[in-house]
């Protein structure tokens, strides 16, 4: 028997809805042939695929990072504005293609408006310079009469876009990046970029790219950045990708510990530096690229860098465990962006005729639509498992949230057992349940189940209504499932 105890008064902090963010890069068929396909019978009058917009809207992503990724470290934003026929095609070094620049800043803003999301831009701190970065802020956000704002008006956008979130560089800690930087080089560059960008628009929030290469000197890197530039840092951005290359389900299910280690280490570094340097301003964590990624390669030369992964049910469980970690660390993780959103390592997969929703789409939809605004601190105990370097991990992976406006709890549970249904009591430490509760379950026939154009519904969400007794409910979590129990309080 498993037991989960929830006290609605044991609150960890506000959950920032930005933890349900996304990331869209000029890469493969994310934009061209995915989100944006002018001339397609499925596209609207601006060239956006209506079926893709609808599927994305269901995910309720409040923020989307753009335009890269590795792509941004060689990107010239000026190439992507103005009349499409005048825009230059350029060799794209990160993913070895030609970038036609038919999609750019203003198309992205239109896209964001269509799906009611907020843009988060990353500037080129690879082969780009400060001038280019601050010009982009001016082009997007200024309301003064300048050459760049006139240009924006000529491009059809008289009003500023008011882009609030700006990242400086992408994965600058990796040798694979155009313009890789040592910790010293980045700390210095970051501050100078940040200074001029803030001088152009003092209201912007800035994100520093701190760790993607967890085998390198990330402690020194974080320390140097906070030493040099803390007054310009609103978020420290970290990245990771996980997978199950050994095809060992139990071991894969221990990835929750990687998330815990990396988030806790970053929290610790921030707290230590704040104490040592008497930094009083808040500095949050943004996990602004995360996902499952097996490094799939296309079959042809053109498709070799399309990164078109097909996800299975076990990957969906891992996506859910990410959200549990973000909710349990809601005090520090204020943004997270699944990488990516369409076709490229993504929950939505298109062809010219339509799309299907991958397994990982469903936990995303479930969490973003049912999560409350306050993170709670649940206690749970029961069955355990051991795998890899980990022993006695709890088989259930749990997070809980309170929706203050609706007076209800949402308890998210991943059952990491491949075989066992786990009987569980959920008890309230204070207050009582209002009666009926809903169980929304993501599951499929087995852990390797995938969705496809032929079989689009192998993995999906099932819903049931059940009854709670005063301060206790009993529920049996299906093997290899993700469940949200949505429980109104009286
Ligand atoms: O999301 C794919 C790539 O992964 C991004 O371009 C890069 O930032 C990361 O390494």
PDB file of N, CA and C in Angstrom, residues 46 48 80-84 87 104-114 138-144 146-163:
ATOM      1  N   UNK A  46      -1.865  34.010 -43.467  1.00  0.00           N
ATOM      2  CA  UNK A  46      -0.488  34.444 -43.203  1.00  0.00           C
ATOM      3  C   UNK A  46       0.526  33.311 -43.394  1.00  0.00           C
ATOM      4  N   UNK A  48       0.412  30.309 -41.763  1.00  0.00           N
ATOM      5  CA  UNK A  48       0.565  29.437 -40.593  1.00  0.00           C
ATOM      6  C   UNK A  48      -0.376  28.235 -40.687  1.00  0.00           C
ATOM      7  N   UNK A  80      16.113  38.589 -41.391  1.00  0.00           N
ATOM      8  CA  UNK A  80      14.769  38.010 -41.291  1.00  0.00           C
ATOM      9  C   UNK A  80      13.671  39.038 -41.162  1.00  0.00           C
ATOM     10  N   UNK A  81      13.928  40.295 -41.522  1.00  0.00           N
ATOM     11  CA  UNK A  81      12.854  41.312 -41.493  1.00  0.00           C
ATOM     12  C   UNK A  81      12.790  41.987 -42.862  1.00  0.00           C
ATOM     13  N   UNK A  82      11.638  42.623 -43.109  1.00  0.00           N
ATOM     14  CA  UNK A  82      11.463  43.312 -44.392  1.00  0.00           C
ATOM     15  C   UNK A  82      10.818  42.403 -45.424  1.00  0.00           C
ATOM     16  N   UNK A  83      10.679  42.927 -46.662  1.00  0.00           N
ATOM     17  CA  UNK A  83      10.012  42.152 -47.705  1.00  0.00           C
ATOM     18  C   UNK A  83      10.687  40.797 -47.914  1.00  0.00           C
ATOM     19  N   UNK A  84       9.887  39.753 -47.931  1.00  0.00           N
ATOM     20  CA  UNK A  84      10.433  38.383 -47.985  1.00  0.00           C
ATOM     21  C   UNK A  84      11.324  38.185 -49.206  1.00  0.00           C
ATOM     22  N   UNK A  87      14.963  39.126 -48.736  1.00  0.00           N
ATOM     23  CA  UNK A  87      15.762  38.559 -47.631  1.00  0.00           C
ATOM     24  C   UNK A  87      16.808  37.578 -48.170  1.00  0.00           C
ATOM     25  N   UNK A 104      10.943  35.223 -39.761  1.00  0.00           N
ATOM     26  CA  UNK A 104      11.846  36.019 -38.925  1.00  0.00           C
ATOM     27  C   UNK A 104      11.080  36.661 -37.773  1.00  0.00           C
ATOM     28  N   UNK A 105      11.631  37.751 -37.276  1.00  0.00           N
ATOM     29  CA  UNK A 105      11.099  38.390 -36.071  1.00  0.00           C
ATOM     30  C   UNK A 105       9.596  38.639 -36.149  1.00  0.00           C
ATOM     31  N   UNK A 106       9.154  39.301 -37.207  1.00  0.00           N
ATOM     32  CA  UNK A 106       7.743  39.718 -37.235  1.00  0.00           C
ATOM     33  C   UNK A 106       6.799  38.544 -37.466  1.00  0.00           C
ATOM     34  N   UNK A 107       7.259  37.551 -38.217  1.00  0.00           N
ATOM     35  CA  UNK A 107       6.439  36.345 -38.382  1.00  0.00           C
ATOM     36  C   UNK A 107       6.306  35.638 -37.021  1.00  0.00           C
ATOM     37  N   UNK A 108       7.398  35.644 -36.258  1.00  0.00           N
ATOM     38  CA  UNK A 108       7.323  34.972 -34.953  1.00  0.00           C
ATOM     39  C   UNK A 108       6.340  35.692 -34.021  1.00  0.00           C
ATOM     40  N   UNK A 109       6.368  37.013 -34.084  1.00  0.00           N
ATOM     41  CA  UNK A 109       5.434  37.773 -33.241  1.00  0.00           C
ATOM     42  C   UNK A 109       3.986  37.462 -33.653  1.00  0.00           C
ATOM     43  N   UNK A 110       3.743  37.409 -34.958  1.00  0.00           N
ATOM     44  CA  UNK A 110       2.384  37.064 -35.424  1.00  0.00           C
ATOM     45  C   UNK A 110       1.982  35.686 -34.916  1.00  0.00           C
ATOM     46  N   UNK A 111       2.917  34.765 -35.005  1.00  0.00           N
ATOM     47  CA  UNK A 111       2.664  33.399 -34.534  1.00  0.00           C
ATOM     48  C   UNK A 111       2.294  33.406 -33.037  1.00  0.00           C
ATOM     49  N   UNK A 112       3.063  34.162 -32.254  1.00  0.00           N
ATOM     50  CA  UNK A 112       2.800  34.218 -30.804  1.00  0.00           C
ATOM     51  C   UNK A 112       1.399  34.767 -30.530  1.00  0.00           C
ATOM     52  N   UNK A 113       1.028  35.778 -31.281  1.00  0.00           N
ATOM     53  CA  UNK A 113      -0.309  36.359 -31.066  1.00  0.00           C
ATOM     54  C   UNK A 113      -1.395  35.351 -31.397  1.00  0.00           C
ATOM     55  N   UNK A 114      -1.153  34.572 -32.431  1.00  0.00           N
ATOM     56  CA  UNK A 114      -2.185  33.607 -32.851  1.00  0.00           C
ATOM     57  C   UNK A 114      -2.415  32.528 -31.792  1.00  0.00           C
ATOM     58  N   UNK A 138      16.115  47.458 -29.743  1.00  0.00           N
ATOM     59  CA  UNK A 138      15.549  48.745 -30.181  1.00  0.00           C
ATOM     60  C   UNK A 138      14.479  48.529 -31.259  1.00  0.00           C
ATOM     61  N   UNK A 139      14.784  47.700 -32.236  1.00  0.00           N
ATOM     62  CA  UNK A 139      13.826  47.424 -33.320  1.00  0.00           C
ATOM     63  C   UNK A 139      12.521  46.876 -32.732  1.00  0.00           C
ATOM     64  N   UNK A 140      12.646  46.004 -31.762  1.00  0.00           N
ATOM     65  CA  UNK A 140      11.443  45.347 -31.219  1.00  0.00           C
ATOM     66  C   UNK A 140      10.706  46.202 -30.198  1.00  0.00           C
ATOM     67  N   UNK A 141      11.443  46.926 -29.346  1.00  0.00           N
ATOM     68  CA  UNK A 141      10.784  47.484 -28.161  1.00  0.00           C
ATOM     69  C   UNK A 141      10.701  48.999 -28.107  1.00  0.00           C
ATOM     70  N   UNK A 142      11.473  49.698 -28.916  1.00  0.00           N
ATOM     71  CA  UNK A 142      11.522  51.152 -28.728  1.00  0.00           C
ATOM     72  C   UNK A 142      10.276  51.832 -29.282  1.00  0.00           C
ATOM     73  N   UNK A 143       9.875  52.920 -28.590  1.00  0.00           N
ATOM     74  CA  UNK A 143       8.786  53.729 -29.141  1.00  0.00           C
ATOM     75  C   UNK A 143       9.311  55.118 -29.535  1.00  0.00           C
ATOM     76  N   UNK A 144      10.646  55.299 -29.432  1.00  0.00           N
ATOM     77  CA  UNK A 144      11.232  56.563 -29.902  1.00  0.00           C
ATOM     78  C   UNK A 144      11.312  56.560 -31.425  1.00  0.00           C
ATOM     79  N   UNK A 146      13.366  56.456 -34.289  1.00  0.00           N
ATOM     80  CA  UNK A 146      14.748  56.175 -34.696  1.00  0.00           C
ATOM     81  C   UNK A 146      14.708  55.472 -36.049  1.00  0.00           C
ATOM     82  N   UNK A 147      15.885  55.326 -36.613  1.00  0.00           N
ATOM     83  CA  UNK A 147      15.953  54.647 -37.914  1.00  0.00           C
ATOM     84  C   UNK A 147      15.373  53.233 -37.806  1.00  0.00           C
ATOM     85  N   UNK A 148      15.673  52.571 -36.669  1.00  0.00           N
ATOM     86  CA  UNK A 148      15.215  51.184 -36.553  1.00  0.00           C
ATOM     87  C   UNK A 148      13.715  51.081 -36.297  1.00  0.00           C
ATOM     88  N   UNK A 149      13.157  52.036 -35.537  1.00  0.00           N
ATOM     89  CA  UNK A 149      11.707  51.948 -35.309  1.00  0.00           C
ATOM     90  C   UNK A 149      10.948  52.355 -36.582  1.00  0.00           C
ATOM     91  N   UNK A 150      11.551  53.254 -37.366  1.00  0.00           N
ATOM     92  CA  UNK A 150      10.939  53.584 -38.666  1.00  0.00           C
ATOM     93  C   UNK A 150      10.914  52.351 -39.559  1.00  0.00           C
ATOM     94  N   UNK A 151      12.013  51.625 -39.496  1.00  0.00           N
ATOM     95  CA  UNK A 151      12.094  50.391 -40.290  1.00  0.00           C
ATOM     96  C   UNK A 151      10.993  49.411 -39.856  1.00  0.00           C
ATOM     97  N   UNK A 152      10.838  49.295 -38.545  1.00  0.00           N
ATOM     98  CA  UNK A 152       9.782  48.390 -38.040  1.00  0.00           C
ATOM     99  C   UNK A 152       8.417  48.806 -38.567  1.00  0.00           C
ATOM    100  N   UNK A 153       8.164  50.137 -38.549  1.00  0.00           N
ATOM    101  CA  UNK A 153       6.884  50.634 -39.078  1.00  0.00           C
ATOM    102  C   UNK A 153       6.745  50.297 -40.556  1.00  0.00           C
ATOM    103  N   UNK A 154       7.845  50.518 -41.299  1.00  0.00           N
ATOM    104  CA  UNK A 154       7.791  50.179 -42.738  1.00  0.00           C
ATOM    105  C   UNK A 154       7.506  48.693 -42.938  1.00  0.00           C
ATOM    106  N   UNK A 155       7.916  47.907 -41.987  1.00  0.00           N
ATOM    107  CA  UNK A 155       7.681  46.452 -42.092  1.00  0.00           C
ATOM    108  C   UNK A 155       6.279  46.079 -41.629  1.00  0.00           C
ATOM    109  N   UNK A 156       5.484  47.103 -41.275  1.00  0.00           N
ATOM    110  CA  UNK A 156       4.077  46.828 -40.945  1.00  0.00           C
ATOM    111  C   UNK A 156       3.776  46.775 -39.467  1.00  0.00           C
ATOM    112  N   UNK A 157       4.737  47.163 -38.603  1.00  0.00           N
ATOM    113  CA  UNK A 157       4.514  47.065 -37.163  1.00  0.00           C
ATOM    114  C   UNK A 157       4.851  48.399 -36.507  1.00  0.00           C
ATOM    115  N   UNK A 158       3.891  49.298 -36.510  1.00  0.00           N
ATOM    116  CA  UNK A 158       4.126  50.624 -35.945  1.00  0.00           C
ATOM    117  C   UNK A 158       4.311  50.539 -34.428  1.00  0.00           C
ATOM    118  N   UNK A 159       3.515  49.725 -33.785  1.00  0.00           N
ATOM    119  CA  UNK A 159       3.603  49.626 -32.310  1.00  0.00           C
ATOM    120  C   UNK A 159       4.747  48.686 -31.930  1.00  0.00           C
ATOM    121  N   UNK A 160       5.434  49.018 -30.816  1.00  0.00           N
ATOM    122  CA  UNK A 160       6.529  48.127 -30.384  1.00  0.00           C
ATOM    123  C   UNK A 160       6.009  46.734 -30.009  1.00  0.00           C
ATOM    124  N   UNK A 161       6.851  45.759 -30.179  1.00  0.00           N
ATOM    125  CA  UNK A 161       6.472  44.386 -29.800  1.00  0.00           C
ATOM    126  C   UNK A 161       6.578  44.170 -28.287  1.00  0.00           C
ATOM    127  N   UNK A 162       7.350  45.027 -27.626  1.00  0.00           N
ATOM    128  CA  UNK A 162       7.527  44.906 -26.168  1.00  0.00           C
ATOM    129  C   UNK A 162       7.921  43.504 -25.720  1.00  0.00           C
ATOM    130  N   UNK A 163       9.000  43.042 -26.220  1.00  0.00           N
ATOM    131  CA  UNK A 163       9.483  41.714 -25.829  1.00  0.00           C
ATOM    132  C   UNK A 163      10.218  41.842 -24.502  1.00  0.00           C
TER     133      UNK A 163
END
